[in-house]
Short mmCIF file of C-alpha atoms and ligand atoms in Angstrom, two decimals:
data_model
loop_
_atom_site.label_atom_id
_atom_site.label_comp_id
_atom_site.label_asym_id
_atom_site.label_seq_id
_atom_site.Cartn_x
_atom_site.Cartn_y
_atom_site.Cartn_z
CA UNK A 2 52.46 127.92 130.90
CA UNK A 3 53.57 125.54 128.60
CA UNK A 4 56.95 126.29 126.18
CA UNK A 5 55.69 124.42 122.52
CA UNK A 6 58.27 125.36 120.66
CA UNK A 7 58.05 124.61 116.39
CA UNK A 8 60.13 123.15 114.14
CA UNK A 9 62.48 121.19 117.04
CA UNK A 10 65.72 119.54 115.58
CA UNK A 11 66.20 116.28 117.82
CA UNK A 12 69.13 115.71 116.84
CA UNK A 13 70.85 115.86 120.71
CA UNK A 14 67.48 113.88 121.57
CA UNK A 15 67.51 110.38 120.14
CA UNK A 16 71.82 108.61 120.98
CA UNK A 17 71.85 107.64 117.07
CA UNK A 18 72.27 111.61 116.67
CA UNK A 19 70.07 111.99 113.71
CA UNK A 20 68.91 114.91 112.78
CA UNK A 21 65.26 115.17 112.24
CA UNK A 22 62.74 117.69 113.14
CA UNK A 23 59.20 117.72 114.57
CA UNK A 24 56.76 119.93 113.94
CA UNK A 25 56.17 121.09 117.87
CA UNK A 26 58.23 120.09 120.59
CA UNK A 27 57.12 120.23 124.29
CA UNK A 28 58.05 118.58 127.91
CA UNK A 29 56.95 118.01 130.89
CA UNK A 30 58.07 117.30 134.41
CA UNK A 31 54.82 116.38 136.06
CA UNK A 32 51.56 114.45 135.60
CA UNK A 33 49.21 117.81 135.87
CA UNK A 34 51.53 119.66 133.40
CA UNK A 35 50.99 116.63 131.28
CA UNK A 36 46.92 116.35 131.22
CA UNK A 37 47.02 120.17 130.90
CA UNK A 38 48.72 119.42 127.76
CA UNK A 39 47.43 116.62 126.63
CA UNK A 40 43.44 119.22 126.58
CA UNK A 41 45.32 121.55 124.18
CA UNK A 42 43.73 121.59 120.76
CA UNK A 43 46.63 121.51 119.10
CA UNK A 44 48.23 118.86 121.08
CA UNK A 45 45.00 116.56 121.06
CA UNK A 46 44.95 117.06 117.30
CA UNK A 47 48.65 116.40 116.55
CA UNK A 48 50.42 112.88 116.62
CA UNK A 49 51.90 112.33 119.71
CA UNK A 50 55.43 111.15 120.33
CA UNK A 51 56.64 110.64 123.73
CA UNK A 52 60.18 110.90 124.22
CA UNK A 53 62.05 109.10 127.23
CA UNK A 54 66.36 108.53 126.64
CA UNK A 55 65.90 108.48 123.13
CA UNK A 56 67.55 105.20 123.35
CA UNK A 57 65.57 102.88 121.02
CA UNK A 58 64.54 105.01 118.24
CA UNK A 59 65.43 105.61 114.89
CA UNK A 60 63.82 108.78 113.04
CA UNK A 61 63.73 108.01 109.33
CA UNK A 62 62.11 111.52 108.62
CA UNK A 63 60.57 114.89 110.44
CA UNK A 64 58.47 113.78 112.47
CA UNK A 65 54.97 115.74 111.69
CA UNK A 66 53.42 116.02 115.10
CA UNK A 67 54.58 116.90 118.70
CA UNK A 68 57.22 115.20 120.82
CA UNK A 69 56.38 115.42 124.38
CA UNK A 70 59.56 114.86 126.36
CA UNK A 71 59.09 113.20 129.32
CA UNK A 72 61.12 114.86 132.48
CA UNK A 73 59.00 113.39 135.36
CA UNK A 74 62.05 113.21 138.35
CA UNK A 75 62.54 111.61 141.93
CA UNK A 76 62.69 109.07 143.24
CA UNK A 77 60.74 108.30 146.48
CA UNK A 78 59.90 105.31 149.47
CA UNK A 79 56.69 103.55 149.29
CA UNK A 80 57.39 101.11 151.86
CA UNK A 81 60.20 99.16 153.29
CA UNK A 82 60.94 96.25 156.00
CA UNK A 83 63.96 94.35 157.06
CA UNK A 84 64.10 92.46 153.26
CA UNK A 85 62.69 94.72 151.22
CA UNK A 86 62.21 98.05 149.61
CA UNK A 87 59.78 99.48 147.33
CA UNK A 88 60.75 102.71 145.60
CA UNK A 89 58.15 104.83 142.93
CA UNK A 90 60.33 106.38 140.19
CA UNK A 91 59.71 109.08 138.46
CA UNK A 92 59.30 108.39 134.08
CA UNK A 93 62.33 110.89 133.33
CA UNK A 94 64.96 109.54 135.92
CA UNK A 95 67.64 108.58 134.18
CA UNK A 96 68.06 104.41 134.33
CA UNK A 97 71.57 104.40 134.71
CA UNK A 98 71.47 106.52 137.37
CA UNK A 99 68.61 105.34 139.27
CA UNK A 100 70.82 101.76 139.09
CA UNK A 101 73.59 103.38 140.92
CA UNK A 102 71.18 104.87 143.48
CA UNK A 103 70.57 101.39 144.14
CA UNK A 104 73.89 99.88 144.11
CA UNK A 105 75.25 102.75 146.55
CA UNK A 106 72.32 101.81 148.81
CA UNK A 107 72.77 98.26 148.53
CA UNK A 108 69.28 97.61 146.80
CA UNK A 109 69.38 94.24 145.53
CA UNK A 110 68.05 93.05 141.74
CA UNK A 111 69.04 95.64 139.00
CA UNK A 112 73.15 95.79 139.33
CA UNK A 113 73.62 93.75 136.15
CA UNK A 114 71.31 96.05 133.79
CA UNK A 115 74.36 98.76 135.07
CA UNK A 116 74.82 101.19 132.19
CA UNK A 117 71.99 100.60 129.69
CA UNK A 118 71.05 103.80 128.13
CA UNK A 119 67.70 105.71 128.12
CA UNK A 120 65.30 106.65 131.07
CA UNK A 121 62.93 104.84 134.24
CA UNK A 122 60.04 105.64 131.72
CA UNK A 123 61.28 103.41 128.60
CA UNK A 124 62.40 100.63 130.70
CA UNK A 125 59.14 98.34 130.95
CA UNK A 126 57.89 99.17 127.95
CA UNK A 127 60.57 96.81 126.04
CA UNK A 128 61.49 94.94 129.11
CA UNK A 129 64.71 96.08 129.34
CA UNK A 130 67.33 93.19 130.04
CA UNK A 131 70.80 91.83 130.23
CA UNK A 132 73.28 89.52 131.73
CA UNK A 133 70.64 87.04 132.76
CA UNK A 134 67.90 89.85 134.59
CA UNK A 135 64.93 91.60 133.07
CA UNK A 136 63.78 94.32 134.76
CA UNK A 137 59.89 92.65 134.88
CA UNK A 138 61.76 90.77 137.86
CA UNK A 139 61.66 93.60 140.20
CA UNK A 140 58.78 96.17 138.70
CA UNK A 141 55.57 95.85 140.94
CA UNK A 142 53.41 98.70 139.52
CA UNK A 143 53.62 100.86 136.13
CA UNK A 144 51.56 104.32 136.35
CA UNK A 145 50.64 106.17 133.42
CA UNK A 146 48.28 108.69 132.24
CA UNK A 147 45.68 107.88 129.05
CA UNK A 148 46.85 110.09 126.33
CA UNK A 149 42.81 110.33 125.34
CA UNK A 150 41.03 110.72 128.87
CA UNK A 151 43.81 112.08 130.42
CA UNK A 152 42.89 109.53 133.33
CA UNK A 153 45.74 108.04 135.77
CA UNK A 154 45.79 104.44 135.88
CA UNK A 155 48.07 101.73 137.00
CA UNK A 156 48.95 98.51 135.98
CA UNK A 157 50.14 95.61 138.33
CA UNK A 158 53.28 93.29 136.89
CA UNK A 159 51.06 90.60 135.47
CA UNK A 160 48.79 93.40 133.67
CA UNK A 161 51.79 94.56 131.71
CA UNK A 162 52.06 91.12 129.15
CA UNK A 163 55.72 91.31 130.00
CA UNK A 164 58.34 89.51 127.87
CA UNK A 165 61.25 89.19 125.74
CA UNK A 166 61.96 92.76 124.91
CA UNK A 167 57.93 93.71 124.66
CA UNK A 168 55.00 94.47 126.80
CA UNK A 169 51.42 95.56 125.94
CA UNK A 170 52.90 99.38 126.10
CA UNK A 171 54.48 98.04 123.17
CA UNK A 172 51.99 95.85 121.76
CA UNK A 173 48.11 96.39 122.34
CA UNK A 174 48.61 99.65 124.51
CA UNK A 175 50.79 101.07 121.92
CA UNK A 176 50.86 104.63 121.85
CA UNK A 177 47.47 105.02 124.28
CA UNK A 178 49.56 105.68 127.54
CA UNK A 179 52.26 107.96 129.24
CA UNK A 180 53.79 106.04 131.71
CA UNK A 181 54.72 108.46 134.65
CA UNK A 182 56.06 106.39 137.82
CA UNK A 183 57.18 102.92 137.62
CA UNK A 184 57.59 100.98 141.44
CA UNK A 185 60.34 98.94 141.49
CA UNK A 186 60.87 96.08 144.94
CA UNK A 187 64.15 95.42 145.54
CA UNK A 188 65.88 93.21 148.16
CA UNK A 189 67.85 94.28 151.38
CA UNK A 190 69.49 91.06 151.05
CA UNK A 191 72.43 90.04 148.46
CA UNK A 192 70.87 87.85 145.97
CA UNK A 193 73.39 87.96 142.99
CA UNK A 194 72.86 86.44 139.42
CA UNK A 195 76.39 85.72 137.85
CA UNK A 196 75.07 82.72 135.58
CA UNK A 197 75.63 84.68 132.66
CA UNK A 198 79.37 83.75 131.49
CA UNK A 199 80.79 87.03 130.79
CA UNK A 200 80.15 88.32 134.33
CA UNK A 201 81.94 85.77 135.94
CA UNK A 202 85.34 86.16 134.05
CA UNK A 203 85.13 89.84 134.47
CA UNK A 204 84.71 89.23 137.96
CA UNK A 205 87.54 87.15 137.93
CA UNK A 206 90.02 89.39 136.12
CA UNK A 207 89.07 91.98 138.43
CA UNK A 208 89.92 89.69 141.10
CA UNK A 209 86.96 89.89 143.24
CA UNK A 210 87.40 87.69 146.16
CA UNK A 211 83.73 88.39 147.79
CA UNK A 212 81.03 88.80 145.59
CA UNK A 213 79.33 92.14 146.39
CA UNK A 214 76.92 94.71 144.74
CA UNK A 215 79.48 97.31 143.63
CA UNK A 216 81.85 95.00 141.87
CA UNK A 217 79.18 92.88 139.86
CA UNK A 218 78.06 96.39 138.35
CA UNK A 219 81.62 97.80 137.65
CA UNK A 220 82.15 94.31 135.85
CA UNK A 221 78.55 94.46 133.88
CA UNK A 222 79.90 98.32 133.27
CA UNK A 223 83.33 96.91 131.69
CA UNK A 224 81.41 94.01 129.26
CA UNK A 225 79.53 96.85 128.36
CA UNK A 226 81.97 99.82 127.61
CA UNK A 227 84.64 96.86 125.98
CA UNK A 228 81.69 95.72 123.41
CA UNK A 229 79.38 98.56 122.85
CA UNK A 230 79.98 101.90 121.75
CA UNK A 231 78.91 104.73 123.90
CA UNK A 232 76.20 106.44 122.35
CA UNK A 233 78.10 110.28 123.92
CA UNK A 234 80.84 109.62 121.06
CA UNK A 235 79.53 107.04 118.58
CA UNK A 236 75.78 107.35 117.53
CA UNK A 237 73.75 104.12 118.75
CA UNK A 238 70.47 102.85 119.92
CA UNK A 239 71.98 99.47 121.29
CA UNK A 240 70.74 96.32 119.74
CA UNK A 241 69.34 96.95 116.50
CA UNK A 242 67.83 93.31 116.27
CA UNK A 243 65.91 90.77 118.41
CA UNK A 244 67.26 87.91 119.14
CA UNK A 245 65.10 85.35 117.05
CA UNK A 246 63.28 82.47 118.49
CA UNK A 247 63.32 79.88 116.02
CA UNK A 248 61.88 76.20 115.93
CA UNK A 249 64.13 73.09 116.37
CA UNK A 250 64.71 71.65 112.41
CA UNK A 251 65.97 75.04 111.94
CA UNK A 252 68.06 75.22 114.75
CA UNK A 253 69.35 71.75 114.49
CA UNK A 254 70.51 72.03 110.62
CA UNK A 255 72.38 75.07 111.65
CA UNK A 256 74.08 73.57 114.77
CA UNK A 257 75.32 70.94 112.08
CA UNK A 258 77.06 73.47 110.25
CA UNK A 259 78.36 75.49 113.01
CA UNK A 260 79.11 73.63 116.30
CA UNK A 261 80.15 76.68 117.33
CA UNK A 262 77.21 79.07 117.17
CA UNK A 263 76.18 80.23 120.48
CA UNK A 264 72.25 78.84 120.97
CA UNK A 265 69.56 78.86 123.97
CA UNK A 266 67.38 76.57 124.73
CA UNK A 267 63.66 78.30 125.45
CA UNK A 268 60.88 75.49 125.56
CA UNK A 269 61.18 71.97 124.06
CA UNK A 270 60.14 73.01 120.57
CA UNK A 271 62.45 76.36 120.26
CA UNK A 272 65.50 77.94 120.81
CA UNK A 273 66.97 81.38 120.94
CA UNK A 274 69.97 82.21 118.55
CA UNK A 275 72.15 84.83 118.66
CA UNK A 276 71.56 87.75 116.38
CA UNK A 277 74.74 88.93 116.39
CA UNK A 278 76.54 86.17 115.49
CA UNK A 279 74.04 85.08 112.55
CA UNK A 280 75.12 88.52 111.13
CA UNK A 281 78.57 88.03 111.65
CA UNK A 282 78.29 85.58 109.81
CA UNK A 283 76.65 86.67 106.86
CA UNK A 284 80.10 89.33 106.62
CA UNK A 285 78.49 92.33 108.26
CA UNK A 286 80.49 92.67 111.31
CA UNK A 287 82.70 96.15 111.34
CA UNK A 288 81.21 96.88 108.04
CA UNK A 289 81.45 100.77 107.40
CA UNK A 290 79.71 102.30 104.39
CA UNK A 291 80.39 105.97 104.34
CA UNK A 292 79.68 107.74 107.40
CA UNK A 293 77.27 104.55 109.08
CA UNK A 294 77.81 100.87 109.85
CA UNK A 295 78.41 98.01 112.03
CA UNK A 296 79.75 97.56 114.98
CA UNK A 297 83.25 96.35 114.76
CA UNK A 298 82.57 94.18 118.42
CA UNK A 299 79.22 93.15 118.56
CA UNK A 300 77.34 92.82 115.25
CA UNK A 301 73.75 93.53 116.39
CA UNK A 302 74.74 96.90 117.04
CA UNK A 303 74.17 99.78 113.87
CA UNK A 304 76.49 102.83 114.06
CA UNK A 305 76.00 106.73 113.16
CA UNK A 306 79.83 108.41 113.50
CA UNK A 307 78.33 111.36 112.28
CA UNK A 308 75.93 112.86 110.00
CA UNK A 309 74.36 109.63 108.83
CA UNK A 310 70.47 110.00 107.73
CA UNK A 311 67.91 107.76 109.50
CA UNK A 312 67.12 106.51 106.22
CA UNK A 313 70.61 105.05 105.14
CA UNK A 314 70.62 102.99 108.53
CA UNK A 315 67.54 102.19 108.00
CA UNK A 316 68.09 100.77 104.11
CA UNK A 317 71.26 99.32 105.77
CA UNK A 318 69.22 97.27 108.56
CA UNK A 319 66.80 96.19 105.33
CA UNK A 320 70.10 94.62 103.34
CA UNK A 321 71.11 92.74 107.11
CA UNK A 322 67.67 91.25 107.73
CA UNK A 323 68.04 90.26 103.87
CA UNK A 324 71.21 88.76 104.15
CA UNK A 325 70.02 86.83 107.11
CA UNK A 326 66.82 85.40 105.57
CA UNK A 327 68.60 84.12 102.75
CA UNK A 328 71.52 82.36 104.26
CA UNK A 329 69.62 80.57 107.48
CA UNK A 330 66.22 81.51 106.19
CA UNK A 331 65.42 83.36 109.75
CA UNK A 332 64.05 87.28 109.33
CA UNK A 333 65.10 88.77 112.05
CA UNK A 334 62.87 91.55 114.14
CA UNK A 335 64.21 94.82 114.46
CA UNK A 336 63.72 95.64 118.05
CA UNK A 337 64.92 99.58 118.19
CA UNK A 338 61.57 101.96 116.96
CA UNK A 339 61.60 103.32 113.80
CA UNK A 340 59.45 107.03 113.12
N1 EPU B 401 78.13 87.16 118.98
C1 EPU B 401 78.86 86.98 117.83
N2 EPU B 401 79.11 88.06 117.05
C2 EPU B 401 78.66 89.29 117.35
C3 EPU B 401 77.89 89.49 118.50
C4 EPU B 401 77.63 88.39 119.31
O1 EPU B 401 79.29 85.88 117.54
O2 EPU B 401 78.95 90.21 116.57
C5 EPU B 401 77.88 86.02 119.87
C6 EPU B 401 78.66 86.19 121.18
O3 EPU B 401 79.95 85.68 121.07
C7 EPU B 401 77.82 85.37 122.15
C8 EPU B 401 76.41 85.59 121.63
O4 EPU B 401 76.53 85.99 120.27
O5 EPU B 401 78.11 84.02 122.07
C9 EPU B 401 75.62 86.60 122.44
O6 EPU B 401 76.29 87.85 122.43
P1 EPU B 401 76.18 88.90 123.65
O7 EPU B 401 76.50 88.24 124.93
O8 EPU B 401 76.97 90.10 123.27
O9 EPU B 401 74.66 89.25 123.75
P2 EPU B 401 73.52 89.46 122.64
O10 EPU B 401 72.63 88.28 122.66
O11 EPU B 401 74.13 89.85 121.36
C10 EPU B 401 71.78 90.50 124.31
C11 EPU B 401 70.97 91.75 124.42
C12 EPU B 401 71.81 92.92 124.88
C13 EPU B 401 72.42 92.55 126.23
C14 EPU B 401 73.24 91.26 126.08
C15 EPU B 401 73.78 90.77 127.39
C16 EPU B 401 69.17 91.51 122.80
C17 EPU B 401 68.59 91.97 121.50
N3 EPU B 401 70.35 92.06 123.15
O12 EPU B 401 72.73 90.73 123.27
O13 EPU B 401 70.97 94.04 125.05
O14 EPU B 401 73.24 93.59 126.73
O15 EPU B 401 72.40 90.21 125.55
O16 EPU B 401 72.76 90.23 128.16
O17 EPU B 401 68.57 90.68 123.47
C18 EPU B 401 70.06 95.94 123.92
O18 EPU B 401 68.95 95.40 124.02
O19 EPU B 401 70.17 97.07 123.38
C19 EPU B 401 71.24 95.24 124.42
C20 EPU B 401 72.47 95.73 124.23
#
């Protein structure tokens, strides 16, 4: 039997701890529980909102259909030889946690995206990435279940349009599929990527002599906990903002003002800027208007410390991207969901 309960307040659902409600509320921890209640009239008739972590949404209002919360756990072998492992993992396993399966295991390839919030489930669908990995790099397979057949399907790596932040469950396949397993290869061998500046310091002031699995995500774990605020005591949904791609004139007249701002290089034409820093500097950074704000330590980062609506950090993301578009004429994308 399935347990729709009405009227559901979210509020201990989505890490900015907003309260919202939806009309029905509903989860599941298995693909056969799901397609039974994906036939119900009154789930087939009601909006659907599937609800991983929670980790990347912002509810503006009640949200007037059904949430189906996706619980789908394990995590299991598919196949494995001297180099390599594949492991299927279930939609509701919590990421963090699946990453420190791995590290105690010595799986190689997802130690640096240590500690990100939210669930296996949520993490193709924006590509999840830090410190120099995305986690495209190690996902072989995506299964899901079509919301309107009910059907499983699958879809290889280079079916899922993977890139910066986005993929077609984002994009073209928005809102058509459930995504229940996700198979991740992973190496038996070390094959670390410290490239990304911050890691190595932290590895140094930890004084890390041999470079090994367990220390590289204890120091991705200490960037993260010394810049961003944990969602269990400060309401957050990570980076509010894309980074913005933006063509050379544009990147060259700011690099003439500001030697200093942090840019990437991305093809000959473009380069990737820093978000957080092109809101810095338009005065935003630590910003607190009532009981909502900036981050004080990394300015791409909105804040909730209590009893903020969705639609005052939502009006307050509005006056950033306006700020931003008038001073280096670059409108940022918001990258966290908005209901
Ligand atoms: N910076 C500032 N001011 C700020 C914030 C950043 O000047 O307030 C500068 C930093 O000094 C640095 C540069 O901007 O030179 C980049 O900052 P950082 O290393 O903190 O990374 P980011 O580009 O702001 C991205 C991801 C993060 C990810 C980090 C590390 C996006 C939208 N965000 O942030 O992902 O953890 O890189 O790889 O790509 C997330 O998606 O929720 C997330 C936290």
């Amino acid at each position: 039997m399935h347990n729709i309960q009405a009227n559901y307040n979210l509020k201990e659902l989505n890490t900015f701890g907003i309260e919202a409600f939806s009309k029905y509320f509903c989860s599941f921890d298995n693909t056969d529980q799901l397609k039974e209640l994906l036939q119900l009239n009154n789930v087939r008739n009601e909006e659907k909102l599937i609800l991983g972590g929670g980790s990347n949404l912002l509810f503006t209002k009640n949200f007037e259909g059904i949430v189906l919360k996706n619980d789908i756990p394990n995590i299991d072998l598919v196949s494995e030889d001297a180099n390599e492992i594949t492991l299927k993992v279930g939609a509701g396993v919590n990421w963090h946690e699946f990453v420190m399966y791995c590290v105690n295991n010595k799986y190689y390839g997802i130690e640096n995206l240590s500690l990100i919030p939210g669930s296996v489930g949520a993490a193709p669908m924006q590509n999840i990435g830090a410190y120099g990995v995305e986690v495209k790099n190690v996902i072989t397979l995506v299964e899901a279940i079509e919301i309107t057949s009910g059907e499983t399907t699958s879809f290889k790596n280079n079916e899922c349009s993977f890139d910066y932040r986005s993929s077609i469950f984002k994009t073209t396949h928005k809102n058509q599929f459930v995504i229940s397993y996700v198979h991740f290869k992973l190496s038996k061998q070390p094959d670390f990527n410290i490239s990304y500046g911050a890691i190595a310091s932290e590895l140094e002031k930890m004084k890390v002599q041999e470079l090994n699995i367990k220390d590289i995500s204890q120091a991705v774990i200490n960037i993260r906990s010394n810049k961003l605020p944990n969602p269990k005591e400060i309401g957050n949904a990570g980076s509010f903002f894309k980074n913005p791609v933006v063509k050379n004139d544009i990147v060259e007249a700011i690099s003439k003002e500001f030697p200093e701002a942090p840019i990437y290089k991305v093809n000959d034409n473009e380069s990737k800027l820093a978000a957080g820093w092109l809101i810095e500097q338009c005065g935003w950074k630590g910003k607190q208007i009532k009981n909502y704000g900036v981050h004080a330590k990394q300015a791409l980062v909105l804040v909730n410390y209590g009893g903020a609506t969705g639609k005052e950090i939502y009006d307050l993301s509005e006056s950033i991207l306006q700020s931003v578009k008038e001073k280096f004429d670059i409108e940022l994308e918001r990258e966290v969901n908005i209901y």
